[in-house]
């Protein structure tokens, strides 16, 4: 009997949390995330820097949906074609299709295929090279905001982590302009696979940072996340379908200012 009560309580909490996710975007929340240094609203040119095709759909859809729904320009820089299994050319096209589903125009998506930036565990990416490529994209697109992985890279993938350190290298050595950089906060495995339930803790932790250096962005179009990930048909296997359903990153993103 106790086991049934526990299961029923978890199901109830999941449903209540999902309703919170679906209803919360109607309430003004995190609007100052896109205000430049506290000043009045203006359209931002945001650059999402990822390692592989499908990173945008697996991890960053709440952020992408938030920015596009508010009328901001979103550029996506993917630093490899994801050719670890020899499907790089297929995965490039899948990324373009996913971005269309996410309302990001194809001309605002750039995919890099550099011999020194190949997908794979154990593949070390040069932080200097990453910083150079990212800086070129910043200049070309007049970027004033960068969003990328944190030092753990959500899944711990070495390519994700190298992208983070490439952005940090750029900030430390060469970046001279007033550009905000935000990193996607990695969570422990319980929070990562708690689905919408993590919204309560994510909002609470964001509220503790009254200076605005941490933001919780709730996915305004959760169904769009599934549609976008489904465009990556070469990767759309059962465990990734399960990941999209159970991952808290489908329902919200917690971003921390670097």
Short mmCIF file of C-alpha atoms in Angstrom, two decimals:
data_model
loop_
_atom_site.label_atom_id
_atom_site.label_comp_id
_atom_site.label_asym_id
_atom_site.label_seq_id
_atom_site.Cartn_x
_atom_site.Cartn_y
_atom_site.Cartn_z
CA UNK A 1 0.00 0.00 0.00
CA UNK A 2 2.82 2.37 0.91
CA UNK A 3 4.52 1.68 -2.43
CA UNK A 4 1.32 2.55 -4.31
CA UNK A 5 1.01 5.81 -2.36
CA UNK A 6 4.60 6.73 -3.21
CA UNK A 7 4.06 6.04 -6.91
CA UNK A 8 0.78 7.98 -6.89
CA UNK A 9 2.50 10.91 -5.17
CA UNK A 10 5.30 10.95 -7.75
CA UNK A 11 2.82 10.83 -10.61
CA UNK A 12 0.83 13.66 -9.04
CA UNK A 13 4.00 15.75 -8.57
CA UNK A 14 4.99 15.11 -12.20
CA UNK A 15 1.56 16.24 -13.46
CA UNK A 16 1.51 19.35 -11.25
CA UNK A 17 5.04 20.25 -12.38
CA UNK A 18 4.15 19.76 -16.03
CA UNK A 19 1.14 22.06 -15.57
CA UNK A 20 3.47 24.60 -13.97
CA UNK A 21 5.77 24.42 -17.01
CA UNK A 22 2.86 24.84 -19.41
CA UNK A 23 1.34 27.76 -17.50
CA UNK A 24 4.43 29.61 -16.30
CA UNK A 25 5.44 31.08 -19.69
CA UNK A 26 2.24 33.15 -19.59
CA UNK A 27 3.56 34.89 -16.50
CA UNK A 28 6.29 37.55 -16.97
CA UNK A 29 9.44 35.71 -15.92
CA UNK A 30 13.13 36.21 -16.66
CA UNK A 31 12.33 39.08 -19.02
CA UNK A 32 15.36 41.02 -17.79
CA UNK A 33 17.55 38.15 -19.05
CA UNK A 34 17.55 39.82 -22.47
CA UNK A 35 17.79 43.40 -21.21
CA UNK A 36 21.27 44.76 -21.78
CA UNK A 37 22.85 45.49 -18.41
CA UNK A 38 19.51 46.42 -16.91
CA UNK A 39 18.63 48.90 -19.63
CA UNK A 40 15.40 48.91 -21.63
CA UNK A 41 14.49 46.04 -23.89
CA UNK A 42 16.21 45.80 -27.25
CA UNK A 43 16.63 43.05 -29.77
CA UNK A 44 19.67 40.91 -29.00
CA UNK A 45 21.91 39.01 -31.40
CA UNK A 46 22.53 35.76 -29.52
CA UNK A 47 25.05 33.12 -30.57
CA UNK A 48 24.44 29.56 -29.36
CA UNK A 49 27.73 27.67 -29.49
CA UNK A 50 27.39 23.87 -29.54
CA UNK A 51 29.63 20.90 -30.28
CA UNK A 52 27.43 18.53 -32.33
CA UNK A 53 24.26 18.46 -34.40
CA UNK A 54 21.43 17.57 -31.95
CA UNK A 55 22.95 19.46 -28.97
CA UNK A 56 20.55 22.33 -29.71
CA UNK A 57 17.52 20.00 -29.52
CA UNK A 58 18.64 17.84 -26.59
CA UNK A 59 19.79 20.60 -24.27
CA UNK A 60 19.01 24.16 -25.39
CA UNK A 61 15.44 24.25 -26.74
CA UNK A 62 13.98 26.17 -23.75
CA UNK A 63 16.57 28.92 -24.36
CA UNK A 64 16.06 28.96 -28.13
CA UNK A 65 12.26 29.05 -27.76
CA UNK A 66 12.48 31.82 -25.17
CA UNK A 67 14.68 34.01 -27.35
CA UNK A 68 12.80 33.49 -30.61
CA UNK A 69 9.42 34.06 -28.95
CA UNK A 70 10.66 37.43 -27.70
CA UNK A 71 11.82 38.46 -31.18
CA UNK A 72 15.57 38.13 -30.67
CA UNK A 73 17.95 36.92 -33.39
CA UNK A 74 19.42 33.49 -32.68
CA UNK A 75 22.54 32.35 -34.51
CA UNK A 76 23.76 28.78 -34.03
CA UNK A 77 27.41 27.82 -34.39
CA UNK A 78 27.96 24.05 -34.43
CA UNK A 79 31.66 23.24 -34.19
CA UNK A 80 31.58 19.77 -35.76
CA UNK A 81 29.43 17.74 -38.15
CA UNK A 82 29.12 14.86 -35.68
CA UNK A 83 30.96 12.38 -37.86
CA UNK A 84 31.95 9.90 -35.14
CA UNK A 85 29.81 7.20 -36.80
CA UNK A 86 30.44 8.32 -40.37
CA UNK A 87 27.08 10.11 -40.62
CA UNK A 88 28.39 13.68 -40.66
CA UNK A 89 26.77 14.78 -43.92
CA UNK A 90 23.42 13.33 -42.84
CA UNK A 91 23.64 15.01 -39.44
CA UNK A 92 24.37 18.39 -41.05
CA UNK A 93 21.07 18.26 -42.92
CA UNK A 94 19.27 17.06 -39.80
CA UNK A 95 20.54 20.09 -37.89
CA UNK A 96 19.15 22.45 -40.53
CA UNK A 97 15.78 20.68 -40.37
CA UNK A 98 15.72 20.83 -36.57
CA UNK A 99 16.49 24.56 -36.62
CA UNK A 100 13.58 25.15 -38.98
CA UNK A 101 11.35 23.39 -36.42
CA UNK A 102 12.79 25.70 -33.75
CA UNK A 103 12.05 28.81 -35.86
CA UNK A 104 15.73 29.55 -36.49
CA UNK A 105 16.31 30.34 -40.19
CA UNK A 106 18.79 28.05 -41.95
CA UNK A 107 20.96 31.02 -42.97
CA UNK A 108 21.52 31.69 -39.26
CA UNK A 109 23.07 28.25 -38.71
CA UNK A 110 26.77 27.64 -39.33
CA UNK A 111 28.33 24.18 -39.14
CA UNK A 112 32.11 23.82 -38.96
CA UNK A 113 33.91 20.82 -40.44
CA UNK A 114 37.53 21.27 -39.40
CA UNK A 115 40.00 18.35 -39.39
CA UNK A 116 41.06 19.27 -35.85
CA UNK A 117 37.48 19.46 -34.56
CA UNK A 118 36.15 15.95 -35.08
CA UNK A 119 33.40 14.38 -32.98
CA UNK A 120 34.36 11.70 -30.51
CA UNK A 121 35.27 10.84 -26.94
CA UNK A 122 38.98 11.30 -26.47
CA UNK A 123 39.18 13.86 -29.29
CA UNK A 124 40.93 16.91 -27.86
CA UNK A 125 39.86 20.22 -29.39
CA UNK A 126 42.25 23.17 -29.39
CA UNK A 127 40.87 25.98 -27.26
CA UNK A 128 42.84 28.51 -29.30
CA UNK A 129 41.28 27.26 -32.53
CA UNK A 130 37.80 27.30 -30.99
CA UNK A 131 38.30 30.87 -29.74
CA UNK A 132 39.41 32.00 -33.21
CA UNK A 133 36.37 30.45 -34.96
CA UNK A 134 33.94 31.84 -32.37
CA UNK A 135 35.48 35.31 -32.60
CA UNK A 136 35.07 35.29 -36.39
CA UNK A 137 31.39 34.43 -36.00
CA UNK A 138 30.91 37.16 -33.40
CA UNK A 139 32.34 39.73 -35.78
CA UNK A 140 30.39 38.45 -38.80
CA UNK A 141 27.02 38.44 -37.04
CA UNK A 142 27.47 41.42 -34.65
CA UNK A 143 26.86 39.16 -31.66
CA UNK A 144 26.18 40.71 -28.23
CA UNK A 145 25.30 37.53 -26.30
CA UNK A 146 26.86 34.04 -26.24
CA UNK A 147 25.21 30.93 -24.80
CA UNK A 148 27.07 27.65 -24.43
CA UNK A 149 27.85 24.70 -22.15
CA UNK A 150 29.39 24.99 -18.69
CA UNK A 151 32.63 23.26 -17.70
CA UNK A 152 30.88 19.89 -17.24
CA UNK A 153 29.00 20.09 -20.52
CA UNK A 154 25.73 18.59 -19.14
CA UNK A 155 26.65 15.04 -20.22
CA UNK A 156 30.36 15.32 -19.45
CA UNK A 157 31.26 14.88 -23.14
CA UNK A 158 34.81 16.15 -23.74
CA UNK A 159 33.74 18.07 -26.87
CA UNK A 160 31.08 19.95 -24.88
CA UNK A 161 33.64 20.85 -22.26
CA UNK A 162 36.17 22.00 -24.85
CA UNK A 163 33.56 24.33 -26.36
CA UNK A 164 33.11 25.90 -22.92
CA UNK A 165 36.84 26.39 -22.50
CA UNK A 166 37.13 27.77 -26.03
CA UNK A 167 34.60 30.48 -25.15
CA UNK A 168 36.44 31.17 -21.89
CA UNK A 169 39.72 31.42 -23.81
CA UNK A 170 38.14 33.99 -26.08
CA UNK A 171 36.86 35.99 -23.12
CA UNK A 172 40.20 35.90 -21.37
CA UNK A 173 42.50 36.66 -24.30
CA UNK A 174 40.80 38.50 -27.11
CA UNK A 175 37.26 39.68 -26.48
CA UNK A 176 37.13 43.44 -26.15
CA UNK A 177 33.45 44.20 -26.67
CA UNK A 178 30.56 44.31 -24.25
CA UNK A 179 29.25 40.79 -24.83
CA UNK A 180 27.34 38.78 -22.26
CA UNK A 181 28.22 35.10 -21.92
CA UNK A 182 25.83 32.59 -20.34
CA UNK A 183 26.51 28.93 -19.62
CA UNK A 184 23.98 26.12 -19.31
CA UNK A 185 24.18 24.77 -15.76
CA UNK A 186 24.84 21.03 -15.46
CA UNK A 187 22.84 19.23 -12.78
CA UNK A 188 23.21 15.94 -10.94
CA UNK A 189 21.64 12.80 -12.37
CA UNK A 190 18.52 12.96 -10.18
CA UNK A 191 17.68 16.50 -11.27
CA UNK A 192 18.71 15.77 -14.85
CA UNK A 193 16.16 12.98 -15.23
CA UNK A 194 13.37 14.47 -13.11
CA UNK A 195 11.62 16.00 -16.10
CA UNK A 196 9.39 18.99 -15.24
CA UNK A 197 9.69 18.27 -11.50
CA UNK A 198 13.04 20.11 -11.43
CA UNK A 199 11.26 23.39 -12.15
CA UNK A 200 10.67 24.01 -8.44
CA UNK A 201 14.33 23.80 -7.44
CA UNK A 202 15.50 25.59 -10.60
CA UNK A 203 13.24 28.58 -9.95
CA UNK A 204 14.22 28.68 -6.27
CA UNK A 205 17.95 28.65 -7.06
CA UNK A 206 17.52 31.36 -9.69
CA UNK A 207 15.60 33.53 -7.22
CA UNK A 208 18.50 33.31 -4.76
CA UNK A 209 20.64 35.20 -7.29
CA UNK A 210 18.95 38.56 -6.92
CA UNK A 211 21.63 40.21 -9.06
CA UNK A 212 20.29 38.37 -12.12
CA UNK A 213 23.40 36.23 -12.71
CA UNK A 214 21.31 33.05 -12.85
CA UNK A 215 18.15 32.68 -14.92
CA UNK A 216 15.62 29.88 -15.20
CA UNK A 217 14.07 29.83 -18.68
CA UNK A 218 10.95 27.69 -18.96
CA UNK A 219 10.23 26.04 -22.29
CA UNK A 220 7.35 27.91 -23.89
CA UNK A 221 6.89 25.20 -26.54
CA UNK A 222 7.76 21.80 -25.05
CA UNK A 223 6.22 19.94 -27.99
CA UNK A 224 8.54 21.81 -30.34
CA UNK A 225 11.51 20.24 -28.52
CA UNK A 226 10.29 16.75 -29.42
CA UNK A 227 9.61 17.75 -33.03
CA UNK A 228 13.09 19.28 -33.34
CA UNK A 229 14.85 16.24 -31.89
CA UNK A 230 12.84 13.95 -34.16
CA UNK A 231 14.43 15.71 -37.15
CA UNK A 232 17.71 14.06 -36.10
CA UNK A 233 16.44 10.74 -37.45
CA UNK A 234 19.91 9.14 -37.45
CA UNK A 235 20.07 9.76 -33.68
CA UNK A 236 16.38 9.26 -32.83
CA UNK A 237 16.80 5.88 -31.14
CA UNK A 238 14.86 4.63 -28.12
CA UNK A 239 17.20 5.93 -25.40
CA UNK A 240 17.22 9.44 -26.86
CA UNK A 241 13.43 9.39 -27.06
CA UNK A 242 13.46 8.45 -23.38
CA UNK A 243 15.97 11.21 -22.68
CA UNK A 244 13.79 13.88 -24.29
CA UNK A 245 10.77 12.71 -22.28
CA UNK A 246 12.55 12.50 -18.91
CA UNK A 247 15.22 15.19 -19.16
CA UNK A 248 14.70 18.41 -17.25
CA UNK A 249 16.53 20.14 -20.14
CA UNK A 250 13.44 19.56 -22.29
CA UNK A 251 11.35 21.67 -19.93
CA UNK A 252 13.71 24.34 -18.63
CA UNK A 253 17.24 25.73 -18.85
CA UNK A 254 19.13 27.28 -15.97
CA UNK A 255 21.69 29.72 -17.33
CA UNK A 256 24.52 31.22 -15.31
CA UNK A 257 26.32 34.40 -16.31
CA UNK A 258 30.04 33.92 -16.90
#
